[in-house]
Amino acid sequence: MPRPDLRTCHIGADRAAWVEATKYPLSAAVKRLIDSARAAAQPEPSGPPDLDTITFVGTLCEKKGLRYLMRAIDTLHREGRQVRLLVAGRDLGSSTGGGSFLDEILSEVSPSVRDAVEYLGPVQHEEMPLVYGRASV
């Protein structure tokens, strides 16, 4: 029996709570706190500074669309646009039964894409601002 005080939000964000929270202006203190958190979340890039970094955060499995993202990055690389991909999340394993899902989809793309992927593994919630802070796209 579902509890009436709990509700499932399948996309991972409670839109009603977000809309409610954004109705009110932020105080100056909260704005400073957000600004300082954003500044702290700008770590040193791990690759060449001229490359755009795309960040994927989520469970590594077929339904999350990482395979399509890899194919898109492969297309960009073939067109001469060098981008890198930062991947954070738990790997559920290959859809064919053995090995990792990330290894499976990396085997389908060019070597330049394989070299441009950095896998962080599962990331703690507190560390997510650092992960998102590394994205440039």
Coordinates of N, CA and C in Angstrom, one line a residue:
M1 N 0.8 -1.2 0.0 CA 0.0 0.0 0.0 C 0.9 1.2 0.0
P2 N 0.7 2.1 -1.0 CA 1.6 3.3 -1.0 C 1.3 4.3 0.1
R3 N 2.3 4.9 0.6 CA 2.1 5.9 1.7 C 1.6 7.2 1.1
P4 N 0.6 7.9 1.6 CA 0.1 9.1 1.0 C 1.1 10.3 1.1
D5 N 2.1 10.2 2.0 CA 3.0 11.3 2.2 C 4.3 11.2 1.3
L6 N 4.3 10.1 0.5 CA 5.4 9.8 -0.4 C 4.9 9.9 -1.8
R7 N 5.8 10.4 -2.7 CA 5.4 10.4 -4.1 C 6.6 10.1 -4.9
T8 N 6.4 9.3 -6.0 CA 7.5 8.9 -6.9 C 7.6 10.0 -7.9
C9 N 8.8 10.4 -8.2 CA 9.1 11.4 -9.2 C 10.1 10.7 -10.2
H10 N 9.6 10.2 -11.3 CA 10.4 9.4 -12.2 C 11.6 10.1 -12.9
I11 N 11.5 11.4 -13.1 CA 12.6 12.1 -13.8 C 13.7 12.5 -12.8
G12 N 13.5 12.3 -11.5 CA 14.5 12.7 -10.6 C 14.4 14.1 -10.0
A13 N 13.4 14.8 -10.4 CA 13.2 16.2 -9.9 C 11.8 16.4 -9.6
D14 N 11.5 17.0 -8.5 CA 10.1 17.3 -8.1 C 9.8 18.7 -8.6
R15 N 9.2 18.7 -9.8 CA 8.9 20.0 -10.4 C 8.1 20.9 -9.6
A16 N 7.1 20.4 -8.9 CA 6.2 21.2 -8.0 C 7.0 21.9 -6.9
A17 N 7.9 21.2 -6.3 CA 8.8 21.7 -5.3 C 9.7 22.8 -5.9
W18 N 10.2 22.5 -7.1 CA 11.2 23.5 -7.7 C 10.4 24.8 -8.0
V19 N 9.3 24.7 -8.6 CA 8.5 25.9 -8.9 C 8.2 26.6 -7.7
E20 N 7.8 25.9 -6.6 CA 7.4 26.6 -5.3 C 8.7 27.3 -4.8
A21 N 9.8 26.6 -4.8 CA 11.1 27.2 -4.3 C 11.5 28.4 -5.1
T22 N 11.2 28.5 -6.3 CA 11.7 29.6 -7.2 C 10.8 30.8 -7.2
K23 N 9.7 30.7 -6.5 CA 8.8 31.8 -6.4 C 9.3 33.0 -5.6
Y24 N 10.2 32.7 -4.7 CA 10.6 33.7 -3.7 C 12.0 34.2 -4.1
P25 N 12.3 35.4 -3.9 CA 13.7 35.9 -4.3 C 14.7 35.4 -3.2
L26 N 15.9 35.2 -3.7 CA 16.9 34.7 -2.8 C 17.5 35.9 -2.0
S27 N 17.8 35.6 -0.8 CA 18.4 36.7 0.1 C 19.9 36.9 -0.4
A28 N 20.5 38.0 -0.1 CA 21.8 38.3 -0.4 C 22.8 37.2 0.1
A29 N 22.5 36.8 1.3 CA 23.4 35.8 2.0 C 23.3 34.4 1.2
V30 N 22.1 34.0 0.8 CA 22.0 32.8 0.0 C 22.7 33.0 -1.4
K31 N 22.5 34.1 -2.0 CA 23.2 34.3 -3.3 C 24.7 34.2 -3.1
R32 N 25.3 34.8 -2.1 CA 26.7 34.7 -1.8 C 27.1 33.3 -1.6
L33 N 26.3 32.5 -0.9 CA 26.6 31.1 -0.6 C 26.6 30.3 -1.9
I34 N 25.7 30.6 -2.8 CA 25.6 29.9 -4.1 C 26.8 30.3 -4.9
D35 N 27.1 31.6 -5.0 CA 28.3 32.0 -5.8 C 29.6 31.4 -5.3
S36 N 29.8 31.3 -4.0 CA 31.0 30.7 -3.4 C 31.1 29.2 -3.7
A37 N 29.9 28.6 -3.7 CA 29.9 27.1 -4.0 C 30.2 26.9 -5.5
R38 N 29.7 27.7 -6.3 CA 30.0 27.6 -7.8 C 31.5 27.9 -8.0
A39 N 32.0 28.8 -7.3 CA 33.5 29.1 -7.5 C 34.3 28.0 -7.0
A40 N 33.9 27.4 -5.9 CA 34.7 26.2 -5.4 C 34.5 25.0 -6.3
A41 N 33.5 24.9 -7.0 CA 33.2 23.8 -7.9 C 33.9 23.8 -9.2
Q42 N 34.8 24.7 -9.4 CA 35.6 24.8 -10.7 C 36.9 24.2 -10.5
P43 N 37.0 22.9 -10.5 CA 38.3 22.2 -10.4 C 39.2 22.4 -11.6
E44 N 40.4 22.1 -11.5 CA 41.4 22.1 -12.6 C 40.9 21.1 -13.6
P45 N 40.8 21.5 -14.9 CA 40.4 20.5 -15.9 C 41.5 19.4 -16.0
S46 N 41.0 18.2 -16.3 CA 42.0 17.1 -16.4 C 42.5 16.9 -17.8
G47 N 42.0 17.6 -18.8 CA 42.5 17.5 -20.1 C 42.9 18.9 -20.7
P48 N 43.2 18.9 -22.0 CA 43.6 20.2 -22.6 C 42.5 21.2 -22.4
P49 N 42.9 22.5 -22.1 CA 41.9 23.5 -21.8 C 41.0 23.9 -23.0
D50 N 41.5 23.6 -24.2 CA 40.7 24.0 -25.4 C 39.6 23.0 -25.8
L51 N 39.5 21.9 -25.1 CA 38.4 21.0 -25.4 C 37.2 21.2 -24.6
D52 N 36.0 21.1 -25.3 CA 34.7 21.2 -24.5 C 34.6 19.9 -23.8
T53 N 34.0 20.0 -22.6 CA 33.7 18.8 -21.8 C 32.3 18.6 -21.6
I54 N 31.8 17.4 -22.0 CA 30.4 17.0 -21.8 C 30.4 16.1 -20.6
T55 N 29.4 16.3 -19.7 CA 29.3 15.4 -18.5 C 28.0 14.6 -18.6
F56 N 28.2 13.3 -18.3 CA 27.1 12.4 -18.2 C 27.1 11.9 -16.7
V57 N 26.0 12.0 -16.1 CA 25.8 11.5 -14.7 C 24.6 10.7 -14.6
G58 N 24.8 9.4 -14.2 CA 23.6 8.5 -14.1 C 24.1 7.1 -14.1
T59 N 23.2 6.2 -14.0 CA 23.5 4.8 -14.0 C 23.9 4.4 -15.5
L60 N 25.0 3.7 -15.6 CA 25.5 3.3 -16.9 C 24.7 2.0 -17.3
C61 N 23.6 2.3 -18.1 CA 22.8 1.2 -18.6 C 22.1 1.6 -19.9
E62 N 21.6 0.7 -20.6 CA 21.0 1.0 -21.9 C 20.0 2.1 -21.9
K63 N 19.1 2.1 -21.0 CA 17.9 3.0 -21.0 C 18.3 4.5 -20.7
K64 N 19.5 4.7 -20.3 CA 20.0 6.1 -20.0 C 20.5 6.9 -21.2
G65 N 20.7 6.2 -22.3 CA 21.1 6.8 -23.5 C 22.6 7.2 -23.7
L66 N 23.4 6.6 -22.9 CA 24.8 6.8 -23.0 C 25.4 6.4 -24.3
R67 N 24.8 5.3 -24.9 CA 25.3 4.8 -26.2 C 25.1 5.8 -27.2
Y68 N 23.9 6.5 -27.2 CA 23.6 7.6 -28.2 C 24.6 8.8 -28.0
L69 N 24.9 9.1 -26.8 CA 25.8 10.2 -26.5 C 27.2 9.8 -27.1
M70 N 27.6 8.6 -26.9 CA 28.9 8.2 -27.4 C 29.0 8.3 -28.9
R71 N 27.9 7.8 -29.5 CA 27.8 7.9 -31.0 C 27.8 9.4 -31.5
A72 N 27.2 10.2 -30.8 CA 27.2 11.7 -31.1 C 28.6 12.2 -31.0
I73 N 29.3 11.9 -29.9 CA 30.6 12.3 -29.7 C 31.6 11.8 -30.8
D74 N 31.3 10.5 -31.2 CA 32.1 9.9 -32.3 C 31.9 10.7 -33.6
T75 N 30.6 11.1 -33.9 CA 30.3 11.9 -35.0 C 31.1 13.3 -35.0
L76 N 31.1 13.9 -33.8 CA 31.8 15.2 -33.6 C 33.3 15.0 -33.9
H77 N 33.8 13.9 -33.4 CA 35.3 13.7 -33.6 C 35.6 13.5 -35.1
R78 N 34.7 12.7 -35.8 CA 34.9 12.5 -37.2 C 34.8 13.8 -38.0
E79 N 34.0 14.7 -37.5 CA 33.9 16.0 -38.1 C 35.0 17.0 -37.7
G80 N 35.9 16.6 -36.9 CA 37.0 17.4 -36.5 C 36.8 18.2 -35.2
R81 N 35.7 18.0 -34.5 CA 35.4 18.7 -33.3 C 35.8 17.8 -32.1
Q82 N 36.9 18.2 -31.5 CA 37.4 17.4 -30.4 C 36.7 17.8 -29.1
V83 N 36.0 16.9 -28.5 CA 35.3 17.1 -27.2 C 35.7 15.9 -26.3
R84 N 35.6 16.1 -25.0 CA 35.8 15.0 -24.1 C 34.6 14.7 -23.3
L85 N 34.5 13.5 -22.8 CA 33.3 13.1 -22.0 C 33.7 12.7 -20.6
L86 N 33.0 13.2 -19.6 CA 33.2 12.9 -18.3 C 32.0 12.0 -17.9
V87 N 32.2 10.8 -17.4 CA 31.1 9.9 -17.1 C 31.2 9.6 -15.6
A88 N 30.1 9.8 -14.9 CA 30.0 9.5 -13.5 C 28.7 8.6 -13.2
G89 N 28.9 7.6 -12.5 CA 27.8 6.7 -12.2 C 28.2 5.3 -12.1
R90 N 27.2 4.5 -11.6 CA 27.4 3.0 -11.4 C 27.2 2.3 -12.7
D91 N 28.1 1.4 -13.0 CA 28.0 0.6 -14.3 C 27.3 -0.7 -13.9
L92 N 26.1 -0.9 -14.6 CA 25.3 -2.1 -14.3 C 25.8 -3.3 -15.0
G93 N 26.8 -3.1 -15.9 CA 27.3 -4.3 -16.6 C 26.7 -4.3 -18.1
S94 N 27.4 -5.1 -18.9 CA 27.1 -5.2 -20.3 C 25.7 -5.7 -20.6
S95 N 25.0 -5.1 -21.6 CA 23.7 -5.6 -22.0 C 23.8 -7.0 -22.6
T96 N 25.0 -7.4 -23.0 CA 25.1 -8.7 -23.6 C 25.5 -9.8 -22.6
G97 N 25.6 -9.4 -21.3 CA 25.8 -10.4 -20.3 C 27.2 -10.4 -19.6
G98 N 28.3 -9.9 -20.2 CA 29.5 -10.0 -19.5 C 30.3 -8.7 -19.6
G99 N 31.1 -8.3 -18.6 CA 31.9 -7.1 -18.7 C 31.1 -5.9 -18.3
S100 N 31.6 -4.7 -18.6 CA 31.0 -3.5 -18.2 C 30.2 -2.9 -19.4
F101 N 29.2 -2.1 -19.1 CA 28.4 -1.5 -20.1 C 29.3 -0.4 -20.8
L102 N 30.1 0.3 -20.0 CA 30.9 1.3 -20.6 C 31.9 0.7 -21.6
D103 N 32.6 -0.4 -21.2 CA 33.5 -1.1 -22.2 C 32.8 -1.5 -23.4
E104 N 31.5 -2.0 -23.3 CA 30.7 -2.4 -24.4 C 30.5 -1.3 -25.4
I105 N 30.1 -0.1 -24.9 CA 29.8 1.0 -25.9 C 31.1 1.6 -26.3
L106 N 32.2 1.6 -25.5 CA 33.4 2.2 -26.0 C 34.0 1.3 -27.2
S107 N 33.7 0.0 -27.2 CA 34.2 -0.8 -28.3 C 33.5 -0.5 -29.6
E108 N 32.4 0.3 -29.6 CA 31.7 0.6 -30.8 C 32.1 1.9 -31.4
V109 N 33.0 2.7 -30.7 CA 33.4 4.0 -31.2 C 34.8 4.1 -31.6
S110 N 35.2 5.1 -32.2 CA 36.6 5.3 -32.6 C 37.6 5.4 -31.4
P111 N 38.9 5.1 -31.7 CA 39.9 5.2 -30.6 C 40.0 6.6 -30.1
S112 N 39.7 7.7 -30.9 CA 39.8 9.0 -30.4 C 38.7 9.3 -29.3
V113 N 37.6 8.7 -29.5 CA 36.5 8.8 -28.5 C 36.9 8.1 -27.2
R114 N 37.4 6.9 -27.4 CA 37.8 6.1 -26.2 C 38.9 6.9 -25.4
D115 N 39.8 7.5 -26.0 CA 40.8 8.3 -25.4 C 40.2 9.6 -24.7
A116 N 39.1 10.0 -25.2 CA 38.5 11.3 -24.7 C 37.5 11.0 -23.5
V117 N 37.3 9.8 -23.1 CA 36.4 9.5 -22.0 C 37.1 9.3 -20.7
E118 N 36.6 10.0 -19.7 CA 37.1 9.8 -18.3 C 36.0 9.2 -17.5
Y119 N 36.2 8.0 -16.9 CA 35.1 7.4 -16.1 C 35.5 7.6 -14.6
L120 N 34.6 8.3 -13.9 CA 34.8 8.5 -12.4 C 34.3 7.5 -11.5
G121 N 33.4 6.6 -12.0 CA 32.7 5.6 -11.2 C 31.6 6.3 -10.4
P122 N 31.0 5.6 -9.4 CA 30.0 6.2 -8.6 C 30.5 7.4 -7.9
V123 N 29.7 8.5 -7.8 CA 30.1 9.7 -7.1 C 29.1 10.1 -6.0
Q124 N 29.7 10.4 -4.9 CA 28.8 10.8 -3.8 C 28.0 12.1 -4.1
H125 N 26.9 12.2 -3.5 CA 26.0 13.4 -3.7 C 26.7 14.7 -3.4
E126 N 27.5 14.7 -2.4 CA 28.2 15.9 -2.0 C 29.3 16.4 -3.0
E127 N 29.8 15.4 -3.8 CA 30.8 15.7 -4.8 C 30.2 16.1 -6.2
M128 N 28.9 16.0 -6.3 CA 28.3 16.3 -7.6 C 28.6 17.7 -8.1
P129 N 28.6 18.8 -7.3 CA 28.9 20.1 -7.8 C 30.3 20.1 -8.5
L130 N 31.2 19.4 -8.0 CA 32.6 19.3 -8.6 C 32.5 18.6 -10.0
V131 N 31.7 17.6 -10.1 CA 31.5 16.9 -11.4 C 30.9 17.8 -12.4
Y132 N 29.7 18.4 -12.0 CA 29.0 19.3 -12.9 C 29.9 20.6 -13.2
G133 N 30.7 21.0 -12.3 CA 31.5 22.1 -12.5 C 32.6 21.9 -13.5
R134 N 32.9 20.7 -13.9 CA 33.9 20.4 -14.9 C 33.3 20.4 -16.3
A135 N 32.0 20.5 -16.4 CA 31.3 20.5 -17.7 C 31.4 21.9 -18.3
S136 N 31.6 21.9 -19.6 CA 31.6 23.2 -20.3 C 30.5 23.3 -21.3
V137 N 29.8 22.2 -21.5 CA 28.7 22.1 -22.5 C 27.4 21.9 -21.7

